[in-house]
mmCIF file of C-alpha atoms in Angstrom:
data_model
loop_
_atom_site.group_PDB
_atom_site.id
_atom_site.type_symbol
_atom_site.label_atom_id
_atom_site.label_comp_id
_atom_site.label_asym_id
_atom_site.label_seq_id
_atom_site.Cartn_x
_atom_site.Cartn_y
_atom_site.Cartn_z
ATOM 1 C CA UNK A 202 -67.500 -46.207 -24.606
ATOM 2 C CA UNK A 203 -67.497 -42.674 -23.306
ATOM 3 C CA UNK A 204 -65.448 -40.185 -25.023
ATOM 4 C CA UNK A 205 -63.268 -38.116 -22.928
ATOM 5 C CA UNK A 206 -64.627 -35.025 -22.209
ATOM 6 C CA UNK A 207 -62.321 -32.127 -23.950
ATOM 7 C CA UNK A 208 -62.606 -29.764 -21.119
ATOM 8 C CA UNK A 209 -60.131 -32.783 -19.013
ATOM 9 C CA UNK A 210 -58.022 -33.332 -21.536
ATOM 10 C CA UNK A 211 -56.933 -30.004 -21.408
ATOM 11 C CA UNK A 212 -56.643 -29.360 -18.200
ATOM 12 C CA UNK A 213 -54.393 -32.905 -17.920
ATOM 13 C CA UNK A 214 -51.920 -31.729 -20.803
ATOM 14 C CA UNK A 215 -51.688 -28.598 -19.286
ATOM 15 C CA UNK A 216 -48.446 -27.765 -18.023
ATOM 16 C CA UNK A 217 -48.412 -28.189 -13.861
ATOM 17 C CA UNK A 218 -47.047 -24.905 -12.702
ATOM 18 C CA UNK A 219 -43.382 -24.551 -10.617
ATOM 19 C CA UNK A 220 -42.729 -24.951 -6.999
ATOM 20 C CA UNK A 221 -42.615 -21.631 -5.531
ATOM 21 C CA UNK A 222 -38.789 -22.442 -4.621
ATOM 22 C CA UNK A 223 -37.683 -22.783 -8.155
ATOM 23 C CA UNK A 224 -39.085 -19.050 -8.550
ATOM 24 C CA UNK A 225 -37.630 -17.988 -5.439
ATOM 25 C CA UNK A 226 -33.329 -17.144 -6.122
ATOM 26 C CA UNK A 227 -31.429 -19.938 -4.471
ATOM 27 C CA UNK A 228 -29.694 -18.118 -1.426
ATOM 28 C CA UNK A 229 -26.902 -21.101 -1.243
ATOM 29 C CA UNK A 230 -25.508 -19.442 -4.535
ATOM 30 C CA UNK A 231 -25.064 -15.771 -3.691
ATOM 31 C CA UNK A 232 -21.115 -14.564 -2.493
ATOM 32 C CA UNK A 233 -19.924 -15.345 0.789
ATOM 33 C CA UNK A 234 -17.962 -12.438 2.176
ATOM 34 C CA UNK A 235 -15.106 -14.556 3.410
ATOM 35 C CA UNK A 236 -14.231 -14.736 7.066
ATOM 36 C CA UNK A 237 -10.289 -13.158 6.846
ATOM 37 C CA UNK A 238 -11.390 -10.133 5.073
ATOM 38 C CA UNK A 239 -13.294 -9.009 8.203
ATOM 39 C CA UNK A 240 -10.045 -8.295 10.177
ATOM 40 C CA UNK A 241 -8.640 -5.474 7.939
ATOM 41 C CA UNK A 242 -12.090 -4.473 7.708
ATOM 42 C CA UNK A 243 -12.688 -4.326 11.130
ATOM 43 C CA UNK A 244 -9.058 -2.509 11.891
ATOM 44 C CA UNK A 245 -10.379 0.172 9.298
ATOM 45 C CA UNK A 246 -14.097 1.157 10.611
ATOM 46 C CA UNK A 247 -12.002 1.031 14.228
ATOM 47 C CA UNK A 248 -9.914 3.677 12.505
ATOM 48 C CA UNK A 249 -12.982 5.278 11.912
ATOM 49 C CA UNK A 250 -13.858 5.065 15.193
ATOM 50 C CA UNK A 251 -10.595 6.920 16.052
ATOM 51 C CA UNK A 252 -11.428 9.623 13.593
ATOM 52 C CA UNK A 253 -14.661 10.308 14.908
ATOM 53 C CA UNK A 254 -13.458 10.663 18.990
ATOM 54 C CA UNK A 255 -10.784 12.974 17.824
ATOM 55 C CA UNK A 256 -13.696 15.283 16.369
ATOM 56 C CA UNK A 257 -15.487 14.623 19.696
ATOM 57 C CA UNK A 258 -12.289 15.163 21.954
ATOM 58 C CA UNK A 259 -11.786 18.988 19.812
ATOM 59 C CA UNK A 260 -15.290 19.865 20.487
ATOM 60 C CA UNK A 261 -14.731 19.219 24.310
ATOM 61 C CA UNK A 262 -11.679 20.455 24.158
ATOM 62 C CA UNK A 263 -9.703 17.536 25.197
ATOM 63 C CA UNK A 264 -6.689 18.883 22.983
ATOM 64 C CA UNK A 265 -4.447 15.962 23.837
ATOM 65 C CA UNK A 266 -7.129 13.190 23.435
ATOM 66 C CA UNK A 267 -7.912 14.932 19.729
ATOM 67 C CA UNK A 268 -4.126 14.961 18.931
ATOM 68 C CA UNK A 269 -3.659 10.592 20.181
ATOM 69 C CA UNK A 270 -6.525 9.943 18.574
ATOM 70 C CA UNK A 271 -5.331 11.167 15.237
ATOM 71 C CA UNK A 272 -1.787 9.379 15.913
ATOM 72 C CA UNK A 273 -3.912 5.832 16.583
ATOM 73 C CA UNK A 274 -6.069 6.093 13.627
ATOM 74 C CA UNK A 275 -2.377 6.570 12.027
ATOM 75 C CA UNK A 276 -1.572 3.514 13.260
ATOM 76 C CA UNK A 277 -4.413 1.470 12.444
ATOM 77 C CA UNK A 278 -4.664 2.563 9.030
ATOM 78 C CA UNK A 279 -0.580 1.082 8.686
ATOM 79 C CA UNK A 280 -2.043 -2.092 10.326
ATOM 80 C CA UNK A 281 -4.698 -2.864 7.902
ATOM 81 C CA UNK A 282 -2.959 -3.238 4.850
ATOM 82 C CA UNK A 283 -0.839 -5.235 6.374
ATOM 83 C CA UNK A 284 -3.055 -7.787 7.921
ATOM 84 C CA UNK A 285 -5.214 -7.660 4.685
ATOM 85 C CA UNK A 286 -2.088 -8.880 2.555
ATOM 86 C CA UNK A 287 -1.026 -11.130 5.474
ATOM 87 C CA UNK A 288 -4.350 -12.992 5.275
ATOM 88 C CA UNK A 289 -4.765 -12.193 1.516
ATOM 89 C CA UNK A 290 -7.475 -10.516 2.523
ATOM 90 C CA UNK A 291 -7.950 -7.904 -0.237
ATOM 91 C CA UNK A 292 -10.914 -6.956 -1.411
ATOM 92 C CA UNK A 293 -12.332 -3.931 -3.517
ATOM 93 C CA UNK A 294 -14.501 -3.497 -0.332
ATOM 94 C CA UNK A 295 -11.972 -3.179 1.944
ATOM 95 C CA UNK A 296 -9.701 -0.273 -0.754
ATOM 96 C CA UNK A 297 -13.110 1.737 -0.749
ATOM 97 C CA UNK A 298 -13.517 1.369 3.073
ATOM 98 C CA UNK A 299 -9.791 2.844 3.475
ATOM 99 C CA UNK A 300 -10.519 5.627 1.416
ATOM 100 C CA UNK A 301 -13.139 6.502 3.513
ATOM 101 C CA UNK A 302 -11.525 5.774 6.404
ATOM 102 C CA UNK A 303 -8.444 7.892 5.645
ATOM 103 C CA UNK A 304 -10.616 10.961 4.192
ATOM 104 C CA UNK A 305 -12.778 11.331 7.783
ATOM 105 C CA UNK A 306 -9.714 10.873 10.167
ATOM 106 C CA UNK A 307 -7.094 12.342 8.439
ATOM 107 C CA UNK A 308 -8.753 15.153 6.085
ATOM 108 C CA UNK A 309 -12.083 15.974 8.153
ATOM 109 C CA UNK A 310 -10.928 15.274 11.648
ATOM 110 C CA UNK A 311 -7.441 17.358 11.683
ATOM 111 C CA UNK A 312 -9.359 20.479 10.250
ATOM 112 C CA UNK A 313 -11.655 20.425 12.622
ATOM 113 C CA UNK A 314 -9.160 19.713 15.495
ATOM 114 C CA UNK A 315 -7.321 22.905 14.030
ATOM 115 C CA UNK A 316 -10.356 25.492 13.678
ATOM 116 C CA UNK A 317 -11.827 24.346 17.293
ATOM 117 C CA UNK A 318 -7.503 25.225 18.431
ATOM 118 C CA UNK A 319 -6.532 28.254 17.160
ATOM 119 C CA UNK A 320 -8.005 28.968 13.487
ATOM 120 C CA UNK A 321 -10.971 30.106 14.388
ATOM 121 C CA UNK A 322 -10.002 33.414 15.694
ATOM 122 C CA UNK A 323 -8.659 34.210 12.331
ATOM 123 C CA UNK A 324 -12.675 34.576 11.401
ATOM 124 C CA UNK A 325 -13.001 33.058 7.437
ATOM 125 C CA UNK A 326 -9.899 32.953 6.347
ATOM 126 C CA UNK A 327 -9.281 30.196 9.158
ATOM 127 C CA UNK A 328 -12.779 28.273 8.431
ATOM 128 C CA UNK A 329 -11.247 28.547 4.567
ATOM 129 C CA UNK A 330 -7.728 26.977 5.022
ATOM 130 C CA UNK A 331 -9.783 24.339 7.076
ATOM 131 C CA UNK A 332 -11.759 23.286 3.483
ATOM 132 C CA UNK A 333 -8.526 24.034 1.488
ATOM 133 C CA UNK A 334 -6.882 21.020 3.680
ATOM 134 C CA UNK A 335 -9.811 18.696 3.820
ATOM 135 C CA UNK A 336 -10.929 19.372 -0.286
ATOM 136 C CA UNK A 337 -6.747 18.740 -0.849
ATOM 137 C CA UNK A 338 -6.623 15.212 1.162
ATOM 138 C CA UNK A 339 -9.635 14.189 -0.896
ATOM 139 C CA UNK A 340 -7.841 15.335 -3.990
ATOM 140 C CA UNK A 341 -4.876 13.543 -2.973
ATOM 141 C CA UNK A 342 -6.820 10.336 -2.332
ATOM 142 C CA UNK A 343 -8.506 10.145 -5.572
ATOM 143 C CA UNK A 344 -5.046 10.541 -7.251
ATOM 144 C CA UNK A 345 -3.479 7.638 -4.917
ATOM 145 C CA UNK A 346 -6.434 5.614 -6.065
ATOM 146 C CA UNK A 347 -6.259 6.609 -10.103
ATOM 147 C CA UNK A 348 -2.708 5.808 -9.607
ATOM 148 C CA UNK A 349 -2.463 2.511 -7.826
ATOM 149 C CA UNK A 350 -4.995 1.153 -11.150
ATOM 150 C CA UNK A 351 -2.072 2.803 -13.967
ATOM 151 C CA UNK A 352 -0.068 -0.282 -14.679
ATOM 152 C CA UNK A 353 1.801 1.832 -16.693
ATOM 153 C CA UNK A 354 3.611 3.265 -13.851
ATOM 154 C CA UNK A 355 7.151 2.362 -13.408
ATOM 155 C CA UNK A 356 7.040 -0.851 -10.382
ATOM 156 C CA UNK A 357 9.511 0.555 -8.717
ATOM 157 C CA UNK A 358 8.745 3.785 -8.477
ATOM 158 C CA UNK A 359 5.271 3.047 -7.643
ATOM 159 C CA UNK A 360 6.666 0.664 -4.827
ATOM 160 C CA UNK A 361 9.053 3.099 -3.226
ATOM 161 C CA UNK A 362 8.089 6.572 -3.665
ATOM 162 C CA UNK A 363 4.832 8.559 -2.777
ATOM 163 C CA UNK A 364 3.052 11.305 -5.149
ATOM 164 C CA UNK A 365 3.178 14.218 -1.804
ATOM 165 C CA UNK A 366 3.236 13.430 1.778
ATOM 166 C CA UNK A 367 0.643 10.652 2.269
ATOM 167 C CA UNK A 368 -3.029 10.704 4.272
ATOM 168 C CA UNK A 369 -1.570 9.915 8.069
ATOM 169 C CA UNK A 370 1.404 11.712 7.536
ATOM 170 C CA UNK A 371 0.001 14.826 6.331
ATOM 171 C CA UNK A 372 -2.272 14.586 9.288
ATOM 172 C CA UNK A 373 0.302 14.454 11.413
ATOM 173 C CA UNK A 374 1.794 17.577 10.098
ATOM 174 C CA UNK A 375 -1.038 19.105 10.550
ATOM 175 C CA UNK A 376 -1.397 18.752 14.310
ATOM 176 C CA UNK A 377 2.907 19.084 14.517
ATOM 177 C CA UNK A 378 2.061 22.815 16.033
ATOM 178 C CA UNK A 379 -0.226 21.212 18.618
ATOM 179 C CA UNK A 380 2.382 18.559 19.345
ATOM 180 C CA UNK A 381 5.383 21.623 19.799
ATOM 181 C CA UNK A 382 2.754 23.451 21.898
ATOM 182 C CA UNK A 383 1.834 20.631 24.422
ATOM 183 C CA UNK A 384 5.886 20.010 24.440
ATOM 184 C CA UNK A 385 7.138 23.379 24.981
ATOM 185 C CA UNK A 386 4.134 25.630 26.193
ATOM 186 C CA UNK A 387 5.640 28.493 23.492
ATOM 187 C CA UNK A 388 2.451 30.420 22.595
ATOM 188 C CA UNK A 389 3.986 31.269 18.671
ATOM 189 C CA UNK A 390 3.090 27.485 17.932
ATOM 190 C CA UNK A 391 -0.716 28.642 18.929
ATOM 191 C CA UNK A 392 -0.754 31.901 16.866
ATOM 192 C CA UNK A 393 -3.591 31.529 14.274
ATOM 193 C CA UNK A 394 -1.616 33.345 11.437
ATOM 194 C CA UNK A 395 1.065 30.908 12.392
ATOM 195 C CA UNK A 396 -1.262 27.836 11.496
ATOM 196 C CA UNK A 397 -3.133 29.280 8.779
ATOM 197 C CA UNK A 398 0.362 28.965 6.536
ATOM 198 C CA UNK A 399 1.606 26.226 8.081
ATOM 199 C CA UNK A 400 -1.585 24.640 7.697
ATOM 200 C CA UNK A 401 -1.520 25.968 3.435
ATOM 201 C CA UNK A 402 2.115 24.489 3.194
ATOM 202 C CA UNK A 403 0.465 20.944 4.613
ATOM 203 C CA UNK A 404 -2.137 21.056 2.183
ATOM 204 C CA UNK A 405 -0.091 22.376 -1.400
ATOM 205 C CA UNK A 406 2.544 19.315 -0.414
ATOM 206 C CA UNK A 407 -0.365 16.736 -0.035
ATOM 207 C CA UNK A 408 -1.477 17.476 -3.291
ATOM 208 C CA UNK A 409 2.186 18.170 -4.911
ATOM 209 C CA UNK A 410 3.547 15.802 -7.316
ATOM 210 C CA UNK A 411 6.623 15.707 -4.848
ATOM 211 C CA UNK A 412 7.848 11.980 -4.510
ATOM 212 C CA UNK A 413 8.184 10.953 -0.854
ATOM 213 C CA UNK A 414 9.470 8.048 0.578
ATOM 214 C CA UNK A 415 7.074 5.160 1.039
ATOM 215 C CA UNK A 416 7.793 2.762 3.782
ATOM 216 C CA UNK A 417 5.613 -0.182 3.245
ATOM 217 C CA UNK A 418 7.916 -2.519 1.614
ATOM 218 C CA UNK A 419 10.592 -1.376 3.379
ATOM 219 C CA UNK A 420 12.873 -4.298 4.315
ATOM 220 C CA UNK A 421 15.903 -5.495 7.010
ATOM 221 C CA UNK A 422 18.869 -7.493 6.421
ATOM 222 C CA UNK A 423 19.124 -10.929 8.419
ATOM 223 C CA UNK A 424 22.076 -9.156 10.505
ATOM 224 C CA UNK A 425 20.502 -5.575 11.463
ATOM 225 C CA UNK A 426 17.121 -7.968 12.400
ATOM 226 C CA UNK A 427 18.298 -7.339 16.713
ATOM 227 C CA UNK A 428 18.979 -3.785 16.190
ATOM 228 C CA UNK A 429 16.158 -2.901 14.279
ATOM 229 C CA UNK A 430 14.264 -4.925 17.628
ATOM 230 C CA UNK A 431 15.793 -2.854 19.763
ATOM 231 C CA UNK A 432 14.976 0.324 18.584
ATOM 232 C CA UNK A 433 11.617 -0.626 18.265
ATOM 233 C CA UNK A 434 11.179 -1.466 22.293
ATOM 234 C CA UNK A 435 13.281 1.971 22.459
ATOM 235 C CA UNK A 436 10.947 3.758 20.732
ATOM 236 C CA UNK A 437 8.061 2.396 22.212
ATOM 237 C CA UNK A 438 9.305 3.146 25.138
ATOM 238 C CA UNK A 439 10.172 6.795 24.646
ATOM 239 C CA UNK A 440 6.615 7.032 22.986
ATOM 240 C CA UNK A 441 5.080 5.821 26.695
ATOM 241 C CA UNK A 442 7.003 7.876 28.616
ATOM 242 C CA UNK A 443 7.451 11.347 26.702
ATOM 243 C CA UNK A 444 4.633 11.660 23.734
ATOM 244 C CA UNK A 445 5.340 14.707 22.631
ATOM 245 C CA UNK A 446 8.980 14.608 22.451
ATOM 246 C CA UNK A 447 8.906 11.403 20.753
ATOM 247 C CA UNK A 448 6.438 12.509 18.277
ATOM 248 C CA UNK A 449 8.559 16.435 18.034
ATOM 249 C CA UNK A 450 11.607 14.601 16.894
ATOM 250 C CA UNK A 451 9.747 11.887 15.001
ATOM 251 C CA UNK A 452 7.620 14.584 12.458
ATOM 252 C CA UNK A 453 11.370 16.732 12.411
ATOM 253 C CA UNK A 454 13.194 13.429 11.085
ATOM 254 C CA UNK A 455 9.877 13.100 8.604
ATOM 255 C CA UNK A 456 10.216 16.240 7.314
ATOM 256 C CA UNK A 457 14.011 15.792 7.027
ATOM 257 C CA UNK A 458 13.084 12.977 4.616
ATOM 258 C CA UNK A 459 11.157 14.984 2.050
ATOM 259 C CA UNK A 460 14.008 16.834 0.731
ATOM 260 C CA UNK A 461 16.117 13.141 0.761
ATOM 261 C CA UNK A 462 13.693 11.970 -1.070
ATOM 262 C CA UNK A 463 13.101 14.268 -3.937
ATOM 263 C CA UNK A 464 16.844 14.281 -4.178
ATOM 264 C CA UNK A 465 17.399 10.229 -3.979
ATOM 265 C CA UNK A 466 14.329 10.003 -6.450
ATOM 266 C CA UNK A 467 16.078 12.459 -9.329
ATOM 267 C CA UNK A 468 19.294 10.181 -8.849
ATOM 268 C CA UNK A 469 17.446 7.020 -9.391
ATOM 269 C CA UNK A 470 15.039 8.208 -11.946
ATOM 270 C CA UNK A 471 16.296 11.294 -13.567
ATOM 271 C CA UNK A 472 16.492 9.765 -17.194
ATOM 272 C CA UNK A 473 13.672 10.989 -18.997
ATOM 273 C CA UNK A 474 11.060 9.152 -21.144
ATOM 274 C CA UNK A 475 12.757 11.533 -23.965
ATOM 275 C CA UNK A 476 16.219 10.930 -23.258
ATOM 276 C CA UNK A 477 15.916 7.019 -23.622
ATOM 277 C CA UNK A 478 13.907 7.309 -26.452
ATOM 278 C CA UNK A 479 17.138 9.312 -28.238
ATOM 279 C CA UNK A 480 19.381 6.624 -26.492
ATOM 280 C CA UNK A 481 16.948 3.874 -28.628
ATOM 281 C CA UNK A 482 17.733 5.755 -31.634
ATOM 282 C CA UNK A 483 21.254 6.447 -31.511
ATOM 283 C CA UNK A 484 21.703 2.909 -30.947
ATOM 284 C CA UNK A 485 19.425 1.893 -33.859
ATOM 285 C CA UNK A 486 21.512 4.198 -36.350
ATOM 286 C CA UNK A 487 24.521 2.636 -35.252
ATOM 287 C CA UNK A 488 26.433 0.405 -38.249
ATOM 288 C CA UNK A 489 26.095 -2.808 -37.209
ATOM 289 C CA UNK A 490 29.745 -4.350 -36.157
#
């Protein structure tokens, strides 16, 4: 009998190489971005969108288009959060998106709106207070964000209050002279010096530890359910028909709140980390009964 040649034998026992697909990663296993986390998503990049046409509207000088732009990309950024927990939606994405979101059309976009208006003809110190306000909602952001991961943060607090006036409201503040302007045609809303403090009172409460009220989990009782309905269409209907009054009285009743707020927050919270502590021990030293 023939032997075998060795040069065969080899090759037989050697191992047969793999398929090309085992080398290849399996594209079934990688993470499906899931379907309901697109609609907060989407209601943030249209906030975006809003942001960016207000910037367009200042450099045309459509002053009223900037100004609604602003108040929409307001209103979307309220509606996102919302639909995101309404469809447990969350996602790390989707906080990262916001932040972005809320830095171009509420920190970038109301500077600009402001220097195109009026700060401009206060040469740098104008351009300046524009950065100060834009560099302060950043600051403020990365503060809400720190915050929001501290567990150890008192719930309630954390649930009711604000650390300063929030993104879309301090935007709003910000554009309040241009509102009063387009409402009452008074050219001391338009003065540049005006603006330039307003505008540095905007931007030192943003970044204030000042507690304001937050609204989110604001809730109704069963029987005030109607009223609360009605005001609602009421409002909306007063926003249709007269803008700028509507939004006059609404950023007057806001600020109205701030002061409420620090007050209602020292009532509620006023006993100090200290103070308790001393409490603990007083009550530790007492005899027992």
């Amino acid at each position: 009998m023939r032997k075998p040649m060795n040069g065969i034998a080899k090759a037989k026992s050697a191992p047969e190489p793999r398929p090309e697909s085992h080398i290849m990663p399996n594209l079934n296993n990688r993470h499906i971005f899931p379907l309901r986390s697109l609609v907060p998503n989407a209601i943030t990049v249209l906030a975006i969108c809003a942001g960016m046409s207000a910037m367009r509207f200042a450099i045309l000088g459509r002053w009223e288009g900037a100004v609604l732009a602003i108040l929409i990309a307001g209103v979307l950024d309220g509606l996102d959060g919302r639909m995101a927990r309404l469809l447990k939606g969350s996602s790390r994405f989707g906080a990262e998106l916001d932040s972005l979101s809320d830095i171009v059309s509420f920190g970038v976009a109301p500077a600009v709106i402001l220097y195109s208006w009026t700060l401009r003809d206060v040469k740098g110190v104008g351009w300046l207070l524009a950065l100060i306000f834009t560099i302060s909602m950043a600051l403020r952001l990365a503060r809400f964000n720190t915050m929001s991961q501290n567990e150890g943060q008192n719930a309630e607090e954390k649930r009711d209050y604000f650390t300063g006036i929030p993104a879309p409201a301090a935007a709003a503040l910000a554009l309040w002279p241009m509102i009063l302007y387009f409402l009452t045609d008074i050219a001391f809303f338009k003065d540049p010096v005006f603006c330039v403090i307003y505008l540095g009172i905007i931007a030192a409460l943003t970044v204030s530890s000042l507690p304001t009220f937050s609204f989110k989990k604001m809730s109704i009782k069963r029987d005030y359910v109607l009223l609360y309905l009605l005001g609602i269409a009421i409002f909306a209907t007063m926003l249709v028909t007269h803008v700028w009054a509507t939004m006059s009285v609404v950023g007057l009743a806001y600020i109205a709140t701030i002061p409420m707020a620090y007050i209602h927050h020292r009532r509620r919270f006023r006993t100090s980390p200290e103070v308790q502590g001393d409490e603990q021990d007083d009550e530790q030293d007492k005899p027992p009964a």
